[in-house]
């Protein structure tokens, strides 16, 4: 049986939209300043992110005695971020050589894993926020959803969902040849959108499912949490809420430019597909993608600042002490709830007794 050249078959489906993408990426790779800035950002990200996330994993698995739900979610995020940071070296080589040397399958697989990390990060933050919402607003129901069996099933379903959601990142990515300034050709790992609606679907799906919907849920959760904390007499600063809020804000700062560019490219594709600004927007992807990578290395730095008060006393175990504090917050809420319920019942009984006593006194007075 004759062997089919899949590359030739794939290239035959590339339309005018793909040719415009190739031209945009050609302009991007010619800009040495853009690639140099991207390589520098990724190099710093690699040096901080790999050992930083490894330290988080070690702190939770080897040093933390009480594993709260928040700690388990942070552990999953550290695994995802650490794995992504290990792949950063491939992007550094790509930008340094200005040529893709890892085959077409490597191109598709690498960006598939990057997309999976994007969805995993935002979804884990969303789960943290929903858990804190339950812990603050409905603490008496929290224990029904925090058994190890339920959490394991939830995380298994979560990772399956994330891997499915990242499929467009694999489908719409491929290796292609672009012309260089000296009339030679180079190979680039670029977005491949055979039709205009492919680009619109791809970038809108990333932004809506990977940013807008989760962040709406996160913000709504924190509005409810803050309203609940204001209604209660207990007003001290909560470590869990502060830690997760810092993660939420940091993730937004680093990923917002990426998703703004997604929306911008969709708008250009829909209304001004022949605009020269299309090439400019595509050339900004190196910078926005590099900034998005920084978020995976930022969490270890954030945890270090959040737990700096424990460094002098606990040494290398300071991060474990910080994570144990999230478990203590949940336990203290449940204990306050449990102690408050008998007291509230006693007050209600006392009020009922006083009401019945006053009613009987009034009855006797009326008889007289």
Short mmCIF file of N, CA and C in Angstrom, two decimals, residues 146-304:
data_model
loop_
_atom_site.label_atom_id
_atom_site.label_comp_id
_atom_site.label_asym_id
_atom_site.label_seq_id
_atom_site.Cartn_x
_atom_site.Cartn_y
_atom_site.Cartn_z
N UNK A 146 -16.03 17.06 51.53
CA UNK A 146 -14.58 17.09 51.70
C UNK A 146 -13.98 15.75 52.07
N UNK A 147 -14.69 14.66 51.87
CA UNK A 147 -14.11 13.35 52.14
C UNK A 147 -13.06 13.05 51.06
N UNK A 148 -12.08 12.21 51.41
CA UNK A 148 -11.00 11.92 50.47
C UNK A 148 -11.53 11.26 49.20
N UNK A 149 -12.54 10.41 49.33
CA UNK A 149 -13.08 9.73 48.15
C UNK A 149 -13.71 10.73 47.20
N UNK A 150 -14.47 11.67 47.73
CA UNK A 150 -15.13 12.67 46.87
C UNK A 150 -14.09 13.57 46.21
N UNK A 151 -13.09 13.97 46.97
CA UNK A 151 -12.06 14.86 46.41
C UNK A 151 -11.28 14.16 45.31
N UNK A 152 -10.95 12.88 45.51
CA UNK A 152 -10.22 12.14 44.47
C UNK A 152 -11.04 12.02 43.20
N UNK A 153 -12.31 11.72 43.35
CA UNK A 153 -13.18 11.62 42.17
C UNK A 153 -13.32 12.97 41.48
N UNK A 154 -13.43 14.02 42.28
CA UNK A 154 -13.55 15.36 41.72
C UNK A 154 -12.30 15.74 40.92
N UNK A 155 -11.13 15.46 41.48
CA UNK A 155 -9.88 15.80 40.80
C UNK A 155 -9.69 14.94 39.55
N UNK A 156 -10.08 13.67 39.60
CA UNK A 156 -9.98 12.82 38.41
C UNK A 156 -10.87 13.36 37.29
N UNK A 157 -12.11 13.68 37.61
CA UNK A 157 -13.01 14.26 36.61
C UNK A 157 -12.50 15.61 36.12
N UNK A 158 -11.89 16.37 37.03
CA UNK A 158 -11.34 17.68 36.66
C UNK A 158 -10.25 17.54 35.60
N UNK A 159 -9.30 16.62 35.80
CA UNK A 159 -8.20 16.47 34.86
C UNK A 159 -8.67 15.92 33.52
N UNK A 160 -9.67 15.04 33.53
CA UNK A 160 -10.23 14.55 32.27
C UNK A 160 -10.86 15.70 31.50
N UNK A 161 -11.61 16.55 32.20
CA UNK A 161 -12.25 17.70 31.56
C UNK A 161 -11.21 18.66 30.99
N UNK A 162 -10.14 18.91 31.73
CA UNK A 162 -9.09 19.82 31.27
C UNK A 162 -8.43 19.30 30.00
N UNK A 163 -8.13 18.00 29.97
CA UNK A 163 -7.48 17.42 28.79
C UNK A 163 -8.38 17.47 27.56
N UNK A 164 -9.69 17.36 27.77
CA UNK A 164 -10.63 17.46 26.65
C UNK A 164 -10.72 18.91 26.17
N UNK A 165 -10.77 19.85 27.09
CA UNK A 165 -10.89 21.26 26.73
C UNK A 165 -9.68 21.76 25.96
N UNK A 166 -8.52 21.13 26.15
CA UNK A 166 -7.29 21.59 25.50
C UNK A 166 -7.13 21.06 24.08
N UNK A 167 -8.06 20.23 23.60
CA UNK A 167 -7.95 19.62 22.27
C UNK A 167 -7.82 20.66 21.15
N UNK A 168 -8.58 21.78 21.16
CA UNK A 168 -8.39 22.78 20.10
C UNK A 168 -6.96 23.29 19.99
N UNK A 169 -6.24 23.34 21.11
CA UNK A 169 -4.85 23.76 21.06
C UNK A 169 -3.97 22.81 20.28
N UNK A 170 -4.37 21.55 20.22
CA UNK A 170 -3.65 20.54 19.43
C UNK A 170 -4.07 20.59 17.96
N UNK A 171 -5.37 20.75 17.72
CA UNK A 171 -5.90 20.70 16.36
C UNK A 171 -5.44 21.91 15.55
N UNK A 172 -5.48 23.10 16.16
CA UNK A 172 -5.18 24.32 15.43
C UNK A 172 -3.73 24.77 15.63
N UNK A 173 -2.83 23.86 15.60
CA UNK A 173 -1.40 24.18 15.73
C UNK A 173 -0.62 23.24 14.83
N UNK A 174 0.43 23.75 14.19
CA UNK A 174 1.21 22.91 13.30
C UNK A 174 2.50 23.58 12.87
N UNK A 175 3.34 22.80 12.23
CA UNK A 175 4.62 23.30 11.74
C UNK A 175 4.47 23.73 10.28
N UNK A 176 5.05 24.88 9.95
CA UNK A 176 4.96 25.39 8.58
C UNK A 176 6.25 26.13 8.24
N UNK A 177 6.52 26.25 6.95
CA UNK A 177 7.71 26.94 6.48
C UNK A 177 7.39 28.40 6.17
N UNK A 178 8.30 29.27 6.59
CA UNK A 178 8.16 30.70 6.30
C UNK A 178 9.44 31.19 5.65
N UNK A 179 9.34 32.26 4.89
CA UNK A 179 10.49 32.82 4.19
C UNK A 179 11.27 33.74 5.11
N UNK A 180 12.58 33.65 5.05
CA UNK A 180 13.45 34.50 5.85
C UNK A 180 13.91 35.68 5.00
N UNK A 181 14.60 36.62 5.64
CA UNK A 181 15.03 37.83 4.94
C UNK A 181 16.09 37.53 3.89
N UNK A 182 16.90 36.50 4.08
CA UNK A 182 17.95 36.16 3.13
C UNK A 182 17.48 35.12 2.11
N UNK A 183 16.16 35.08 1.87
CA UNK A 183 15.53 34.21 0.89
C UNK A 183 15.65 32.73 1.22
N UNK A 184 16.01 32.41 2.45
CA UNK A 184 16.00 31.02 2.90
C UNK A 184 14.68 30.76 3.63
N UNK A 185 14.41 29.50 3.91
CA UNK A 185 13.17 29.14 4.59
C UNK A 185 13.47 28.59 5.98
N UNK A 186 12.56 28.85 6.88
CA UNK A 186 12.65 28.33 8.24
C UNK A 186 11.34 27.65 8.59
N UNK A 187 11.38 26.81 9.63
CA UNK A 187 10.17 26.14 10.07
C UNK A 187 9.70 26.75 11.38
N UNK A 188 8.42 27.05 11.44
CA UNK A 188 7.83 27.68 12.61
C UNK A 188 6.67 26.84 13.12
N UNK A 189 6.47 26.87 14.44
CA UNK A 189 5.32 26.22 15.08
C UNK A 189 4.29 27.32 15.32
N UNK A 190 3.25 27.34 14.51
CA UNK A 190 2.33 28.47 14.49
C UNK A 190 0.88 28.00 14.55
N UNK A 191 -0.06 28.92 14.85
CA UNK A 191 -1.48 28.57 14.75
C UNK A 191 -1.86 28.30 13.29
N UNK A 192 -2.61 27.24 13.07
CA UNK A 192 -3.07 26.87 11.73
C UNK A 192 -4.59 26.93 11.73
N UNK A 193 -5.14 27.90 11.01
CA UNK A 193 -6.59 28.05 10.90
C UNK A 193 -6.97 28.03 9.42
N UNK A 194 -7.32 26.85 8.88
CA UNK A 194 -7.65 26.75 7.46
C UNK A 194 -8.78 27.68 7.03
N UNK A 195 -9.71 27.96 7.91
CA UNK A 195 -10.82 28.85 7.59
C UNK A 195 -10.92 29.94 8.64
N UNK A 196 -11.56 31.02 8.26
CA UNK A 196 -11.66 32.17 9.16
C UNK A 196 -12.40 31.82 10.45
N UNK A 197 -13.47 31.02 10.35
CA UNK A 197 -14.25 30.71 11.54
C UNK A 197 -13.48 29.81 12.49
N UNK A 198 -12.45 29.11 12.00
CA UNK A 198 -11.61 28.31 12.89
C UNK A 198 -10.87 29.21 13.88
N UNK A 199 -10.33 30.31 13.38
CA UNK A 199 -9.65 31.26 14.26
C UNK A 199 -10.62 31.85 15.27
N UNK A 200 -11.80 32.24 14.78
CA UNK A 200 -12.80 32.84 15.68
C UNK A 200 -13.21 31.87 16.77
N UNK A 201 -13.49 30.62 16.39
CA UNK A 201 -13.88 29.61 17.37
C UNK A 201 -12.75 29.34 18.36
N UNK A 202 -11.54 29.17 17.85
CA UNK A 202 -10.40 28.81 18.69
C UNK A 202 -10.15 29.85 19.78
N UNK A 203 -10.02 31.11 19.39
CA UNK A 203 -9.66 32.15 20.35
C UNK A 203 -10.82 32.52 21.27
N UNK A 204 -12.05 32.49 20.73
CA UNK A 204 -13.20 32.75 21.60
C UNK A 204 -13.39 31.64 22.62
N UNK A 205 -13.18 30.40 22.21
CA UNK A 205 -13.30 29.27 23.14
C UNK A 205 -12.28 29.40 24.26
N UNK A 206 -11.04 29.73 23.91
CA UNK A 206 -10.01 29.91 24.93
C UNK A 206 -10.40 30.99 25.93
N UNK A 207 -10.86 32.13 25.43
CA UNK A 207 -11.12 33.26 26.31
C UNK A 207 -12.39 33.08 27.13
N UNK A 208 -13.46 32.60 26.50
CA UNK A 208 -14.73 32.45 27.21
C UNK A 208 -14.66 31.32 28.23
N UNK A 209 -14.20 30.14 27.79
CA UNK A 209 -14.16 28.97 28.68
C UNK A 209 -12.97 29.03 29.63
N UNK A 210 -11.86 29.59 29.16
CA UNK A 210 -10.65 29.60 29.97
C UNK A 210 -10.42 30.86 30.78
N UNK A 211 -11.32 31.84 30.68
CA UNK A 211 -11.11 33.08 31.45
C UNK A 211 -12.42 33.72 31.91
N UNK A 212 -13.32 34.03 30.97
CA UNK A 212 -14.52 34.81 31.32
C UNK A 212 -15.42 34.05 32.29
N UNK A 213 -15.80 32.82 31.95
CA UNK A 213 -16.70 32.05 32.81
C UNK A 213 -16.07 31.74 34.17
N UNK A 214 -14.85 31.18 34.23
CA UNK A 214 -14.26 30.91 35.55
C UNK A 214 -14.08 32.16 36.39
N UNK A 215 -13.64 33.27 35.77
CA UNK A 215 -13.41 34.48 36.55
C UNK A 215 -14.71 35.09 37.05
N UNK A 216 -15.78 34.94 36.28
CA UNK A 216 -17.08 35.41 36.75
C UNK A 216 -17.50 34.64 38.00
N UNK A 217 -17.29 33.33 37.99
CA UNK A 217 -17.61 32.50 39.16
C UNK A 217 -16.72 32.88 40.34
N UNK A 218 -15.44 33.12 40.07
CA UNK A 218 -14.50 33.49 41.14
C UNK A 218 -14.91 34.82 41.78
N UNK A 219 -15.20 35.82 40.96
CA UNK A 219 -15.59 37.13 41.49
C UNK A 219 -16.90 37.05 42.27
N UNK A 220 -17.87 36.29 41.75
CA UNK A 220 -19.14 36.13 42.46
C UNK A 220 -18.92 35.44 43.80
N UNK A 221 -18.02 34.46 43.83
CA UNK A 221 -17.73 33.76 45.09
C UNK A 221 -17.15 34.71 46.12
N UNK A 222 -16.22 35.57 45.69
CA UNK A 222 -15.58 36.47 46.64
C UNK A 222 -16.51 37.59 47.09
N UNK A 223 -17.44 37.98 46.24
CA UNK A 223 -18.45 38.95 46.69
C UNK A 223 -19.28 38.35 47.81
N UNK A 224 -19.71 37.10 47.65
CA UNK A 224 -20.49 36.42 48.69
C UNK A 224 -19.67 36.22 49.96
N UNK A 225 -18.39 35.88 49.80
CA UNK A 225 -17.51 35.68 50.96
C UNK A 225 -17.36 36.97 51.76
N UNK A 226 -17.09 38.07 51.06
CA UNK A 226 -16.90 39.35 51.74
C UNK A 226 -18.18 39.81 52.43
N UNK A 227 -19.31 39.61 51.77
CA UNK A 227 -20.59 39.98 52.40
C UNK A 227 -20.83 39.16 53.65
N UNK A 228 -20.50 37.88 53.61
CA UNK A 228 -20.69 37.01 54.77
C UNK A 228 -19.77 37.41 55.92
N UNK A 229 -18.52 37.73 55.60
CA UNK A 229 -17.57 38.12 56.65
C UNK A 229 -17.99 39.44 57.31
N UNK A 230 -18.58 40.34 56.55
CA UNK A 230 -19.05 41.60 57.12
C UNK A 230 -20.26 41.41 58.03
N UNK A 231 -21.05 40.38 57.76
CA UNK A 231 -22.24 40.12 58.56
C UNK A 231 -21.91 39.45 59.89
N UNK A 232 -20.76 38.80 59.97
CA UNK A 232 -20.39 38.08 61.18
C UNK A 232 -19.58 38.96 62.10
N UNK A 233 -19.54 38.58 63.37
CA UNK A 233 -18.74 39.33 64.34
C UNK A 233 -17.26 39.00 64.21
N UNK A 234 -16.97 37.87 63.55
CA UNK A 234 -15.58 37.44 63.42
C UNK A 234 -14.97 38.16 62.23
N UNK A 235 -14.08 39.12 62.48
CA UNK A 235 -13.59 39.97 61.41
C UNK A 235 -12.07 39.93 61.25
N UNK A 236 -11.40 38.98 61.87
CA UNK A 236 -9.95 38.96 61.71
C UNK A 236 -9.59 38.49 60.30
N UNK A 237 -8.39 38.79 59.86
CA UNK A 237 -7.95 38.44 58.52
C UNK A 237 -7.80 36.92 58.41
N UNK A 238 -8.34 36.34 57.37
CA UNK A 238 -8.30 34.91 57.16
C UNK A 238 -7.17 34.58 56.19
N UNK A 239 -6.29 33.66 56.61
CA UNK A 239 -5.16 33.32 55.77
C UNK A 239 -5.58 32.71 54.45
N UNK A 240 -6.56 31.82 54.47
CA UNK A 240 -6.98 31.13 53.25
C UNK A 240 -7.50 32.12 52.22
N UNK A 241 -8.40 33.02 52.65
CA UNK A 241 -8.97 33.98 51.72
C UNK A 241 -7.89 34.91 51.15
N UNK A 242 -7.00 35.37 52.01
CA UNK A 242 -5.94 36.27 51.55
C UNK A 242 -5.03 35.59 50.54
N UNK A 243 -4.65 34.33 50.83
CA UNK A 243 -3.74 33.61 49.94
C UNK A 243 -4.37 33.37 48.58
N UNK A 244 -5.62 32.91 48.57
CA UNK A 244 -6.29 32.63 47.30
C UNK A 244 -6.56 33.92 46.53
N UNK A 245 -6.90 34.99 47.24
CA UNK A 245 -7.16 36.27 46.58
C UNK A 245 -5.91 36.78 45.87
N UNK A 246 -4.75 36.60 46.49
CA UNK A 246 -3.49 37.00 45.85
C UNK A 246 -3.25 36.18 44.59
N UNK A 247 -3.52 34.87 44.65
CA UNK A 247 -3.36 34.01 43.47
C UNK A 247 -4.29 34.46 42.35
N UNK A 248 -5.53 34.78 42.70
CA UNK A 248 -6.53 35.21 41.71
C UNK A 248 -6.08 36.48 41.00
N UNK A 249 -5.66 37.48 41.77
CA UNK A 249 -5.26 38.76 41.19
C UNK A 249 -4.02 38.59 40.31
N UNK A 250 -3.05 37.82 40.77
CA UNK A 250 -1.83 37.62 40.01
C UNK A 250 -2.10 36.91 38.69
N UNK A 251 -2.92 35.86 38.74
CA UNK A 251 -3.26 35.14 37.52
C UNK A 251 -3.93 36.07 36.51
N UNK A 252 -4.81 36.93 36.99
CA UNK A 252 -5.50 37.87 36.11
C UNK A 252 -4.52 38.83 35.45
N UNK A 253 -3.58 39.36 36.21
CA UNK A 253 -2.63 40.33 35.68
C UNK A 253 -1.79 39.74 34.55
N UNK A 254 -1.37 38.49 34.70
CA UNK A 254 -0.49 37.89 33.71
C UNK A 254 -1.25 37.31 32.50
N UNK A 255 -2.49 36.89 32.70
CA UNK A 255 -3.24 36.27 31.61
C UNK A 255 -4.16 37.24 30.88
N UNK A 256 -4.48 38.37 31.48
CA UNK A 256 -5.41 39.31 30.85
C UNK A 256 -4.90 39.81 29.49
N UNK A 257 -3.61 40.19 29.33
CA UNK A 257 -3.15 40.63 28.00
C UNK A 257 -3.32 39.55 26.94
N UNK A 258 -3.10 38.29 27.30
CA UNK A 258 -3.26 37.18 26.35
C UNK A 258 -4.69 37.10 25.84
N UNK A 259 -5.65 37.20 26.75
CA UNK A 259 -7.05 37.07 26.35
C UNK A 259 -7.57 38.34 25.66
N UNK A 260 -7.03 39.49 26.02
CA UNK A 260 -7.38 40.71 25.29
C UNK A 260 -6.93 40.59 23.84
N UNK A 261 -5.73 40.05 23.64
CA UNK A 261 -5.24 39.84 22.27
C UNK A 261 -6.10 38.83 21.52
N UNK A 262 -6.56 37.79 22.21
CA UNK A 262 -7.48 36.84 21.58
C UNK A 262 -8.72 37.54 21.04
N UNK A 263 -9.34 38.36 21.89
CA UNK A 263 -10.55 39.08 21.48
C UNK A 263 -10.24 40.05 20.35
N UNK A 264 -9.09 40.71 20.44
CA UNK A 264 -8.70 41.66 19.40
C UNK A 264 -8.54 40.97 18.05
N UNK A 265 -7.90 39.81 18.04
CA UNK A 265 -7.72 39.09 16.78
C UNK A 265 -9.05 38.58 16.22
N UNK A 266 -9.96 38.20 17.10
CA UNK A 266 -11.28 37.78 16.65
C UNK A 266 -12.03 38.94 16.00
N UNK A 267 -11.97 40.11 16.63
CA UNK A 267 -12.65 41.30 16.09
C UNK A 267 -12.06 41.67 14.73
N UNK A 268 -10.73 41.64 14.62
CA UNK A 268 -10.08 41.97 13.35
C UNK A 268 -10.48 40.96 12.27
N UNK A 269 -10.50 39.69 12.63
CA UNK A 269 -10.86 38.64 11.66
C UNK A 269 -12.31 38.78 11.19
N UNK A 270 -13.19 39.23 12.08
CA UNK A 270 -14.60 39.35 11.73
C UNK A 270 -14.92 40.59 10.91
N UNK A 271 -14.25 41.71 11.22
CA UNK A 271 -14.64 42.98 10.60
C UNK A 271 -13.57 43.57 9.68
N UNK A 272 -12.30 43.32 9.93
CA UNK A 272 -11.23 43.87 9.09
C UNK A 272 -10.20 42.78 8.76
N UNK A 273 -10.62 41.74 8.06
CA UNK A 273 -9.71 40.60 7.80
C UNK A 273 -8.50 40.97 6.94
N UNK A 274 -8.57 42.05 6.18
CA UNK A 274 -7.45 42.45 5.32
C UNK A 274 -6.62 43.58 5.93
N UNK A 275 -6.90 43.93 7.17
CA UNK A 275 -6.20 45.05 7.80
C UNK A 275 -4.74 44.70 8.07
N UNK A 276 -3.88 45.70 7.93
CA UNK A 276 -2.46 45.51 8.23
C UNK A 276 -2.22 45.34 9.72
N UNK A 277 -3.20 45.78 10.53
CA UNK A 277 -3.07 45.63 11.98
C UNK A 277 -3.13 44.17 12.40
N UNK A 278 -3.61 43.30 11.50
CA UNK A 278 -3.68 41.87 11.79
C UNK A 278 -2.29 41.30 12.03
N UNK A 279 -1.31 41.73 11.21
CA UNK A 279 0.07 41.27 11.39
C UNK A 279 0.65 41.78 12.70
N UNK A 280 0.32 43.03 13.04
CA UNK A 280 0.82 43.61 14.30
C UNK A 280 0.29 42.85 15.50
N UNK A 281 -0.99 42.52 15.48
CA UNK A 281 -1.59 41.77 16.59
C UNK A 281 -0.96 40.40 16.73
N UNK A 282 -0.72 39.74 15.60
CA UNK A 282 -0.10 38.41 15.65
C UNK A 282 1.33 38.48 16.20
N UNK A 283 2.03 39.57 15.87
CA UNK A 283 3.42 39.71 16.33
C UNK A 283 3.51 39.92 17.84
N UNK A 284 2.40 40.33 18.47
CA UNK A 284 2.40 40.54 19.92
C UNK A 284 2.21 39.24 20.69
N UNK A 285 1.95 38.14 20.01
CA UNK A 285 1.66 36.88 20.71
C UNK A 285 2.86 36.37 21.49
N UNK A 286 4.07 36.60 21.00
CA UNK A 286 5.25 36.15 21.73
C UNK A 286 5.30 36.79 23.12
N UNK A 287 4.98 38.09 23.18
CA UNK A 287 5.05 38.81 24.44
C UNK A 287 3.93 38.38 25.38
N UNK A 288 2.69 38.35 24.88
CA UNK A 288 1.57 37.98 25.76
C UNK A 288 1.67 36.54 26.24
N UNK A 289 2.13 35.64 25.35
CA UNK A 289 2.30 34.24 25.76
C UNK A 289 3.41 34.10 26.80
N UNK A 290 4.48 34.87 26.64
CA UNK A 290 5.57 34.83 27.63
C UNK A 290 5.10 35.34 28.98
N UNK A 291 4.31 36.42 28.99
CA UNK A 291 3.76 36.92 30.25
C UNK A 291 2.85 35.89 30.91
N UNK A 292 2.07 35.18 30.10
CA UNK A 292 1.20 34.14 30.64
C UNK A 292 2.01 33.04 31.31
N UNK A 293 3.18 32.73 30.75
CA UNK A 293 4.04 31.72 31.34
C UNK A 293 4.53 32.15 32.72
N UNK A 294 4.70 33.46 32.90
CA UNK A 294 5.22 33.96 34.18
C UNK A 294 4.29 33.58 35.33
N UNK A 295 2.99 33.50 35.08
CA UNK A 295 2.05 33.18 36.15
C UNK A 295 2.34 31.83 36.78
N UNK A 296 2.90 30.89 36.00
CA UNK A 296 3.21 29.57 36.55
C UNK A 296 4.43 29.59 37.46
N UNK A 297 5.26 30.61 37.34
CA UNK A 297 6.41 30.73 38.23
C UNK A 297 6.17 31.75 39.34
N UNK A 298 5.04 32.47 39.27
CA UNK A 298 4.78 33.52 40.26
C UNK A 298 4.28 32.96 41.59
N UNK A 299 3.56 31.84 41.56
CA UNK A 299 2.98 31.31 42.79
C UNK A 299 4.01 31.01 43.87
N UNK A 300 5.15 30.36 43.55
CA UNK A 300 6.16 30.15 44.61
C UNK A 300 6.63 31.45 45.26
N UNK A 301 6.75 32.50 44.45
CA UNK A 301 7.16 33.80 45.00
C UNK A 301 6.08 34.36 45.91
N UNK A 302 4.82 34.23 45.48
CA UNK A 302 3.71 34.71 46.30
C UNK A 302 3.64 33.97 47.63
N UNK A 303 3.80 32.65 47.60
CA UNK A 303 3.75 31.87 48.83
C UNK A 303 4.89 32.24 49.77
N UNK A 304 6.04 32.57 49.19
CA UNK A 304 7.19 32.96 50.02
C UNK A 304 6.90 34.26 50.77
#
